[in-house]
Amino acid sequence: MFSFKQLEALYWIATLGGFAPAARKLNTTQSAVSKRIKELETSFDTPLFDREQRQARLTEKGEEMLLIARRLLEQRDIAVEQFSKPEVIERRLRIGVTELTAMTWLPRLVRRIHQHYPRVVIEPDVDLSVHLRDKLQNDEMDAIIVPDAFTDPGLSALPLASVKSVWLARPGLIGDRKRPLRMHELASHTILTQGNKSGTGIIYDRWIKSQSIFPGHSLSCSSVVALIGLTVSGMGVSYLPYKPLRPLIESGTLEIIETTPRLPDVPYVALYRSERKSSFISSVLMLAQECCEFSDMFQIEELAGQQHAKKRNSGPFF
């Protein structure tokens, strides 16, 4: 027979690409990991790794055993999560987020997860939406939080919140305006976009094309922070999240360019592999629903509460 320790050794060697990193991950020695693999091979009387290769490469039978090991370890984790108290659950959480999420409410989510699951190790990955989706499909992520720009039958989506965006530019770049600009008028200026790897960029590219508008000149930048810098520098007009950038608008660093029609909101969702959902992932995604708010930068729960109380006591804010 075989043990979960042996299956874990096989899984982490294959995942991390070697015996040494697997030993570090499992907090044991490389010789102990090698022993577990030899015991597993002896149990089935078949080699699981190609010993002639310098790297740890699975044999055909090893690939089959890896699939079995992954399923059994998942079922074990599900059972442990279902019958264990949250404070004793030990596992890692691989969660992918976009730059905007990292800049706003991710600190709140991390704090809430640590409060509920103090022994869970969070492994965040901040990347573009397309890359995060690919990592989720390749089982490199447990869940990702991205704009609702994808349809995949193997992925399930949990709605979170929407982001209100506005067209922004350096004051005076567009000139005097007595009325909202029509989209073809806006398109005569340089348009700064987030590109086709960004979920927001994908959604707004589809929307702009649906208006039968094709900007004469555009610049693409995948980084939200860099895009803000380009906009402040007067390089063009860009769609950017309204609430997080209110301080720049109120200070006169950026100005809103009113258009008709206005930009639609961008809905955000939590995506996870349909066959991999567990009670733990469900709980984490519920926490994400509670925390998701694209308002202030780098939100911390206590500070958010204090600011809310301050605004309430000082009357309406305009």
Short mmCIF file of C-alpha atoms in Angstrom, two decimals:
data_model
loop_
_atom_site.label_atom_id
_atom_site.label_comp_id
_atom_site.label_asym_id
_atom_site.label_seq_id
_atom_site.Cartn_x
_atom_site.Cartn_y
_atom_site.Cartn_z
CA MET A 1 0.00 0.00 0.00
CA PHE A 2 0.99 3.65 -0.11
CA SER A 3 0.75 6.61 2.24
CA PHE A 4 -0.22 10.25 1.83
CA LYS A 5 3.39 11.20 2.62
CA GLN A 6 4.54 9.22 -0.40
CA LEU A 7 1.88 10.79 -2.62
CA GLU A 8 2.84 14.26 -1.34
CA ALA A 9 6.48 13.56 -2.22
CA LEU A 10 5.50 12.57 -5.76
CA TYR A 11 3.20 15.57 -6.16
CA TRP A 12 5.69 18.18 -4.96
CA ILE A 13 8.63 16.73 -6.91
CA ALA A 14 6.55 16.96 -10.08
CA THR A 15 5.16 20.39 -9.19
CA LEU A 16 8.41 22.02 -8.09
CA GLY A 17 10.67 20.21 -10.53
CA GLY A 18 13.05 18.39 -8.21
CA PHE A 19 13.69 16.41 -5.05
CA ALA A 20 15.46 19.27 -3.25
CA PRO A 21 12.68 21.88 -3.59
CA ALA A 22 10.11 19.19 -2.67
CA ALA A 23 12.08 18.41 0.51
CA ARG A 24 12.13 22.11 1.43
CA LYS A 25 8.39 22.38 0.81
CA LEU A 26 7.71 19.31 2.98
CA ASN A 27 10.11 20.46 5.71
CA THR A 28 12.18 17.28 5.47
CA THR A 29 15.42 16.03 3.94
CA GLN A 30 16.07 15.12 0.34
CA SER A 31 16.99 11.59 1.39
CA ALA A 32 13.63 11.23 3.16
CA VAL A 33 11.82 12.33 0.01
CA SER A 34 13.87 9.87 -2.07
CA LYS A 35 13.00 7.08 0.36
CA ARG A 36 9.27 7.81 0.04
CA ILE A 37 9.51 7.60 -3.75
CA LYS A 38 11.46 4.33 -3.62
CA GLU A 39 8.84 2.88 -1.27
CA LEU A 40 6.08 3.99 -3.65
CA GLU A 41 7.88 2.45 -6.63
CA THR A 42 8.43 -0.78 -4.70
CA SER A 43 4.72 -0.98 -3.82
CA PHE A 44 3.76 -0.96 -7.51
CA ASP A 45 6.93 -2.58 -8.84
CA THR A 46 7.39 0.14 -11.45
CA PRO A 47 9.71 3.17 -11.80
CA LEU A 48 7.94 6.52 -11.46
CA PHE A 49 10.89 8.72 -12.41
CA ASP A 50 13.32 8.40 -15.31
CA ARG A 51 16.66 7.93 -13.56
CA GLU A 52 18.58 8.53 -16.79
CA GLN A 53 17.45 12.16 -16.91
CA ARG A 54 19.32 14.83 -14.95
CA GLN A 55 16.04 16.47 -13.99
CA ALA A 56 13.21 14.79 -12.09
CA ARG A 57 11.10 13.66 -15.03
CA LEU A 58 8.14 11.33 -14.58
CA THR A 59 7.80 8.13 -16.54
CA GLU A 60 4.51 7.33 -18.26
CA LYS A 61 3.40 5.36 -15.20
CA GLY A 62 4.62 8.22 -13.04
CA GLU A 63 2.32 10.62 -14.93
CA GLU A 64 -0.60 8.27 -14.28
CA MET A 65 0.31 8.03 -10.61
CA LEU A 66 0.55 11.84 -10.40
CA LEU A 67 -3.06 12.19 -11.54
CA ILE A 68 -4.14 9.67 -8.92
CA ALA A 69 -2.03 11.36 -6.24
CA ARG A 70 -3.52 14.78 -7.05
CA ARG A 71 -7.09 13.45 -6.78
CA LEU A 72 -6.44 11.60 -3.52
CA LEU A 73 -4.68 14.57 -1.93
CA GLU A 74 -7.55 16.84 -2.99
CA GLN A 75 -10.09 14.47 -1.45
CA ARG A 76 -8.03 14.32 1.74
CA ASP A 77 -7.89 18.11 1.92
CA ILE A 78 -11.63 18.37 1.35
CA ALA A 79 -12.31 15.89 4.17
CA VAL A 80 -9.93 17.72 6.51
CA GLU A 81 -11.50 21.09 5.69
CA GLN A 82 -15.03 19.80 6.14
CA PHE A 83 -14.47 18.25 9.55
CA SER A 84 -11.78 20.54 10.97
CA LYS A 85 -12.19 23.84 12.76
CA PRO A 86 -10.97 26.81 10.65
CA GLU A 87 -8.22 27.71 13.12
CA VAL A 88 -6.50 24.31 12.73
CA ILE A 89 -6.61 24.03 8.93
CA GLU A 90 -3.08 24.04 7.51
CA ARG A 91 -2.68 24.51 3.78
CA ARG A 92 -1.59 27.04 1.21
CA LEU A 93 -3.94 29.32 -0.70
CA ARG A 94 -2.86 30.20 -4.23
CA ILE A 95 -4.91 33.25 -5.18
CA GLY A 96 -4.44 35.46 -8.22
CA VAL A 97 -5.49 39.10 -8.36
CA THR A 98 -5.18 42.00 -10.75
CA GLU A 99 -3.13 45.12 -10.05
CA LEU A 100 -6.24 47.16 -9.17
CA THR A 101 -7.32 44.61 -6.57
CA ALA A 102 -3.82 44.60 -5.07
CA MET A 103 -3.91 48.40 -4.90
CA THR A 104 -7.29 48.61 -3.15
CA TRP A 105 -8.95 45.87 -1.10
CA LEU A 106 -6.43 43.00 -1.13
CA PRO A 107 -5.00 44.05 2.30
CA ARG A 108 -8.49 43.71 3.80
CA LEU A 109 -8.96 40.27 2.27
CA VAL A 110 -5.56 39.04 3.50
CA ARG A 111 -6.37 40.24 7.01
CA ARG A 112 -9.78 38.54 7.01
CA ILE A 113 -8.35 35.24 5.76
CA HIS A 114 -5.67 35.31 8.47
CA GLN A 115 -8.34 36.01 11.09
CA HIS A 116 -10.40 32.99 10.01
CA TYR A 117 -7.56 30.66 9.01
CA PRO A 118 -4.45 31.61 11.00
CA ARG A 119 -2.45 28.60 9.78
CA VAL A 120 -3.17 29.07 6.08
CA VAL A 121 -0.24 30.34 4.01
CA ILE A 122 -1.42 32.83 1.40
CA GLU A 123 0.50 32.81 -1.89
CA PRO A 124 -0.79 35.80 -3.91
CA ASP A 125 0.02 36.28 -7.57
CA VAL A 126 -0.50 39.76 -9.05
CA ASP A 127 -0.70 39.52 -12.82
CA LEU A 128 -2.71 40.38 -15.90
CA SER A 129 -6.14 38.76 -16.18
CA VAL A 130 -5.29 36.58 -19.19
CA HIS A 131 -2.19 35.20 -17.48
CA LEU A 132 -4.13 34.51 -14.29
CA ARG A 133 -6.83 32.66 -16.23
CA ASP A 134 -4.18 30.51 -17.91
CA LYS A 135 -2.59 29.69 -14.55
CA LEU A 136 -5.99 28.74 -13.13
CA GLN A 137 -6.66 26.45 -16.09
CA ASN A 138 -3.23 24.86 -15.58
CA ASP A 139 -4.04 24.22 -11.90
CA GLU A 140 -1.43 26.71 -10.71
CA MET A 141 -4.05 28.77 -8.86
CA ASP A 142 -6.89 27.89 -6.48
CA ALA A 143 -8.92 30.97 -7.43
CA ILE A 144 -8.45 34.26 -9.25
CA ILE A 145 -10.17 37.63 -8.96
CA VAL A 146 -10.50 39.32 -12.36
CA PRO A 147 -12.88 41.37 -14.51
CA ASP A 148 -15.71 39.30 -15.95
CA ALA A 149 -14.18 39.05 -19.43
CA PHE A 150 -13.92 35.28 -19.92
CA THR A 151 -16.23 32.39 -20.67
CA ASP A 152 -14.89 28.90 -20.03
CA PRO A 153 -17.07 25.83 -19.41
CA GLY A 154 -14.50 24.45 -16.94
CA LEU A 155 -14.51 27.58 -14.77
CA SER A 156 -17.20 28.81 -12.39
CA ALA A 157 -17.68 32.49 -11.56
CA LEU A 158 -18.81 34.15 -8.34
CA PRO A 159 -19.90 37.81 -8.79
CA LEU A 160 -18.10 40.28 -6.54
CA ALA A 161 -18.46 44.00 -7.28
CA SER A 162 -18.20 46.46 -10.15
CA VAL A 163 -15.69 49.20 -10.88
CA LYS A 164 -16.90 52.59 -12.06
CA SER A 165 -14.47 54.00 -14.60
CA VAL A 166 -14.25 57.45 -16.18
CA TRP A 167 -12.25 59.02 -18.94
CA LEU A 168 -9.42 61.03 -17.41
CA ALA A 169 -6.84 63.42 -18.83
CA ARG A 170 -4.44 66.11 -17.71
CA PRO A 171 -6.37 69.37 -17.19
CA GLY A 172 -6.49 71.44 -20.37
CA LEU A 173 -5.44 68.59 -22.68
CA ILE A 174 -8.84 68.37 -24.37
CA GLY A 175 -9.56 72.11 -24.27
CA ASP A 176 -12.74 73.91 -23.28
CA ARG A 177 -15.84 71.74 -23.36
CA LYS A 178 -19.38 73.03 -23.09
CA ARG A 179 -20.97 69.60 -23.46
CA PRO A 180 -20.02 65.92 -23.13
CA LEU A 181 -17.87 64.67 -25.98
CA ARG A 182 -19.24 62.15 -28.41
CA MET A 183 -17.11 59.07 -28.80
CA HIS A 184 -15.92 59.97 -32.30
CA GLU A 185 -14.73 63.31 -30.92
CA LEU A 186 -12.84 61.59 -28.11
CA ALA A 187 -11.32 59.19 -30.64
CA SER A 188 -9.56 62.11 -32.35
CA HIS A 189 -7.25 62.26 -29.32
CA THR A 190 -4.63 59.70 -28.26
CA ILE A 191 -6.36 56.95 -26.28
CA LEU A 192 -4.39 55.15 -23.58
CA THR A 193 -5.60 51.57 -23.15
CA GLN A 194 -4.79 48.61 -20.91
CA GLY A 195 -4.22 46.21 -23.79
CA ASN A 196 -5.62 42.79 -24.66
CA LYS A 197 -4.06 40.93 -21.72
CA SER A 198 -6.01 42.97 -19.19
CA GLY A 199 -9.59 41.98 -18.36
CA THR A 200 -10.60 45.63 -18.20
CA GLY A 201 -8.81 46.26 -21.49
CA ILE A 202 -10.67 43.38 -23.14
CA ILE A 203 -14.06 44.59 -21.87
CA TYR A 204 -13.51 48.19 -22.94
CA ASP A 205 -11.99 47.24 -26.28
CA ARG A 206 -15.17 45.27 -27.04
CA TRP A 207 -17.32 48.19 -25.88
CA ILE A 208 -15.43 50.80 -27.94
CA LYS A 209 -15.72 48.61 -31.04
CA SER A 210 -19.45 48.17 -30.35
CA GLN A 211 -19.75 51.96 -30.67
CA SER A 212 -18.18 51.68 -34.14
CA ILE A 213 -15.29 53.83 -32.93
CA PHE A 214 -11.72 53.17 -34.05
CA PRO A 215 -9.26 55.60 -32.41
CA GLY A 216 -6.78 57.13 -34.83
CA HIS A 217 -3.94 56.79 -32.34
CA SER A 218 -3.68 54.70 -29.21
CA LEU A 219 -1.02 53.59 -26.75
CA SER A 220 -1.25 50.36 -24.75
CA CYS A 221 0.10 49.91 -21.24
CA SER A 222 -0.68 46.85 -19.12
CA SER A 223 0.24 48.47 -15.77
CA VAL A 224 -2.48 50.56 -14.10
CA VAL A 225 0.12 52.57 -12.16
CA ALA A 226 2.10 53.31 -15.33
CA LEU A 227 -1.13 54.18 -17.15
CA ILE A 228 -1.96 56.71 -14.46
CA GLY A 229 1.52 58.19 -14.85
CA LEU A 230 1.13 58.47 -18.62
CA THR A 231 -2.26 60.14 -18.20
CA VAL A 232 -0.91 62.64 -15.64
CA SER A 233 1.95 63.36 -18.07
CA GLY A 234 -0.54 64.42 -20.73
CA MET A 235 0.19 61.53 -23.09
CA GLY A 236 -3.48 60.99 -23.82
CA VAL A 237 -6.93 60.17 -22.46
CA SER A 238 -7.47 56.95 -20.52
CA TYR A 239 -10.26 54.98 -18.85
CA LEU A 240 -9.35 54.66 -15.17
CA PRO A 241 -11.17 53.69 -11.94
CA TYR A 242 -12.98 56.68 -10.48
CA LYS A 243 -13.06 56.11 -6.72
CA PRO A 244 -9.39 55.22 -6.10
CA LEU A 245 -8.33 58.27 -8.16
CA ARG A 246 -10.64 60.84 -6.54
CA PRO A 247 -7.71 62.46 -4.68
CA LEU A 248 -5.98 63.16 -8.03
CA ILE A 249 -9.22 64.51 -9.48
CA GLU A 250 -10.02 66.70 -6.47
CA SER A 251 -6.47 68.07 -6.39
CA GLY A 252 -6.70 69.08 -10.06
CA THR A 253 -4.00 66.65 -11.19
CA LEU A 254 -6.50 64.88 -13.45
CA GLU A 255 -9.86 65.93 -14.82
CA ILE A 256 -12.88 63.89 -15.87
CA ILE A 257 -13.77 63.98 -19.55
CA GLU A 258 -17.53 63.58 -19.81
CA THR A 259 -18.65 61.53 -22.80
CA THR A 260 -21.84 60.31 -24.33
CA PRO A 261 -22.37 57.46 -23.93
CA ARG A 262 -20.61 56.99 -20.61
CA LEU A 263 -18.28 54.12 -19.89
CA PRO A 264 -20.02 51.00 -18.58
CA ASP A 265 -18.99 49.60 -15.21
CA VAL A 266 -16.56 46.68 -15.14
CA PRO A 267 -17.90 43.68 -13.15
CA TYR A 268 -15.36 41.65 -11.19
CA VAL A 269 -15.74 37.95 -10.43
CA ALA A 270 -13.90 35.25 -8.55
CA LEU A 271 -13.08 32.36 -10.89
CA TYR A 272 -12.31 28.82 -9.76
CA ARG A 273 -12.14 25.42 -11.42
CA SER A 274 -15.58 23.85 -11.18
CA GLU A 275 -14.29 20.42 -10.17
CA ARG A 276 -11.89 21.81 -7.55
CA LYS A 277 -14.23 23.82 -5.33
CA SER A 278 -14.09 22.90 -1.64
CA SER A 279 -15.61 24.22 1.56
CA PHE A 280 -12.37 26.12 2.22
CA ILE A 281 -12.36 27.80 -1.19
CA SER A 282 -16.07 28.58 -0.80
CA SER A 283 -15.36 30.26 2.53
CA VAL A 284 -12.46 32.29 1.12
CA LEU A 285 -14.59 33.47 -1.80
CA MET A 286 -17.35 34.52 0.60
CA LEU A 287 -14.76 36.61 2.43
CA ALA A 288 -13.78 38.10 -0.93
CA GLN A 289 -17.41 39.05 -1.55
CA GLU A 290 -17.54 40.81 1.80
CA CYS A 291 -14.25 42.67 1.26
CA CYS A 292 -14.53 43.56 -2.42
CA GLU A 293 -14.79 47.34 -2.69
CA PHE A 294 -12.84 49.37 -5.23
CA SER A 295 -12.85 52.61 -3.28
CA ASP A 296 -9.74 53.77 -1.44
CA MET A 297 -6.17 52.72 -2.04
CA PHE A 298 -4.61 50.03 0.17
CA GLN A 299 -7.58 49.45 2.42
CA ILE A 300 -7.10 48.13 5.94
CA GLU A 301 -10.27 47.16 7.75
CA GLU A 302 -9.76 49.25 10.89
CA LEU A 303 -8.77 52.33 8.91
CA ALA A 304 -11.74 51.91 6.58
CA GLY A 305 -14.04 51.78 9.63
CA GLN A 306 -12.49 54.90 11.12
CA GLN A 307 -12.80 56.82 7.86
CA HIS A 308 -16.44 55.76 7.52
CA ALA A 309 -17.19 56.96 11.06
CA LYS A 310 -15.38 60.24 10.42
CA LYS A 311 -17.38 60.92 7.26
CA ARG A 312 -20.62 60.01 9.03
CA ASN A 313 -19.91 62.40 11.90
CA SER A 314 -18.81 65.25 9.65
CA GLY A 315 -21.94 65.20 7.50
CA PRO A 316 -22.35 64.72 3.72
CA PHE A 317 -19.23 64.57 1.56
CA PHE A 318 -19.31 66.18 -1.87
#
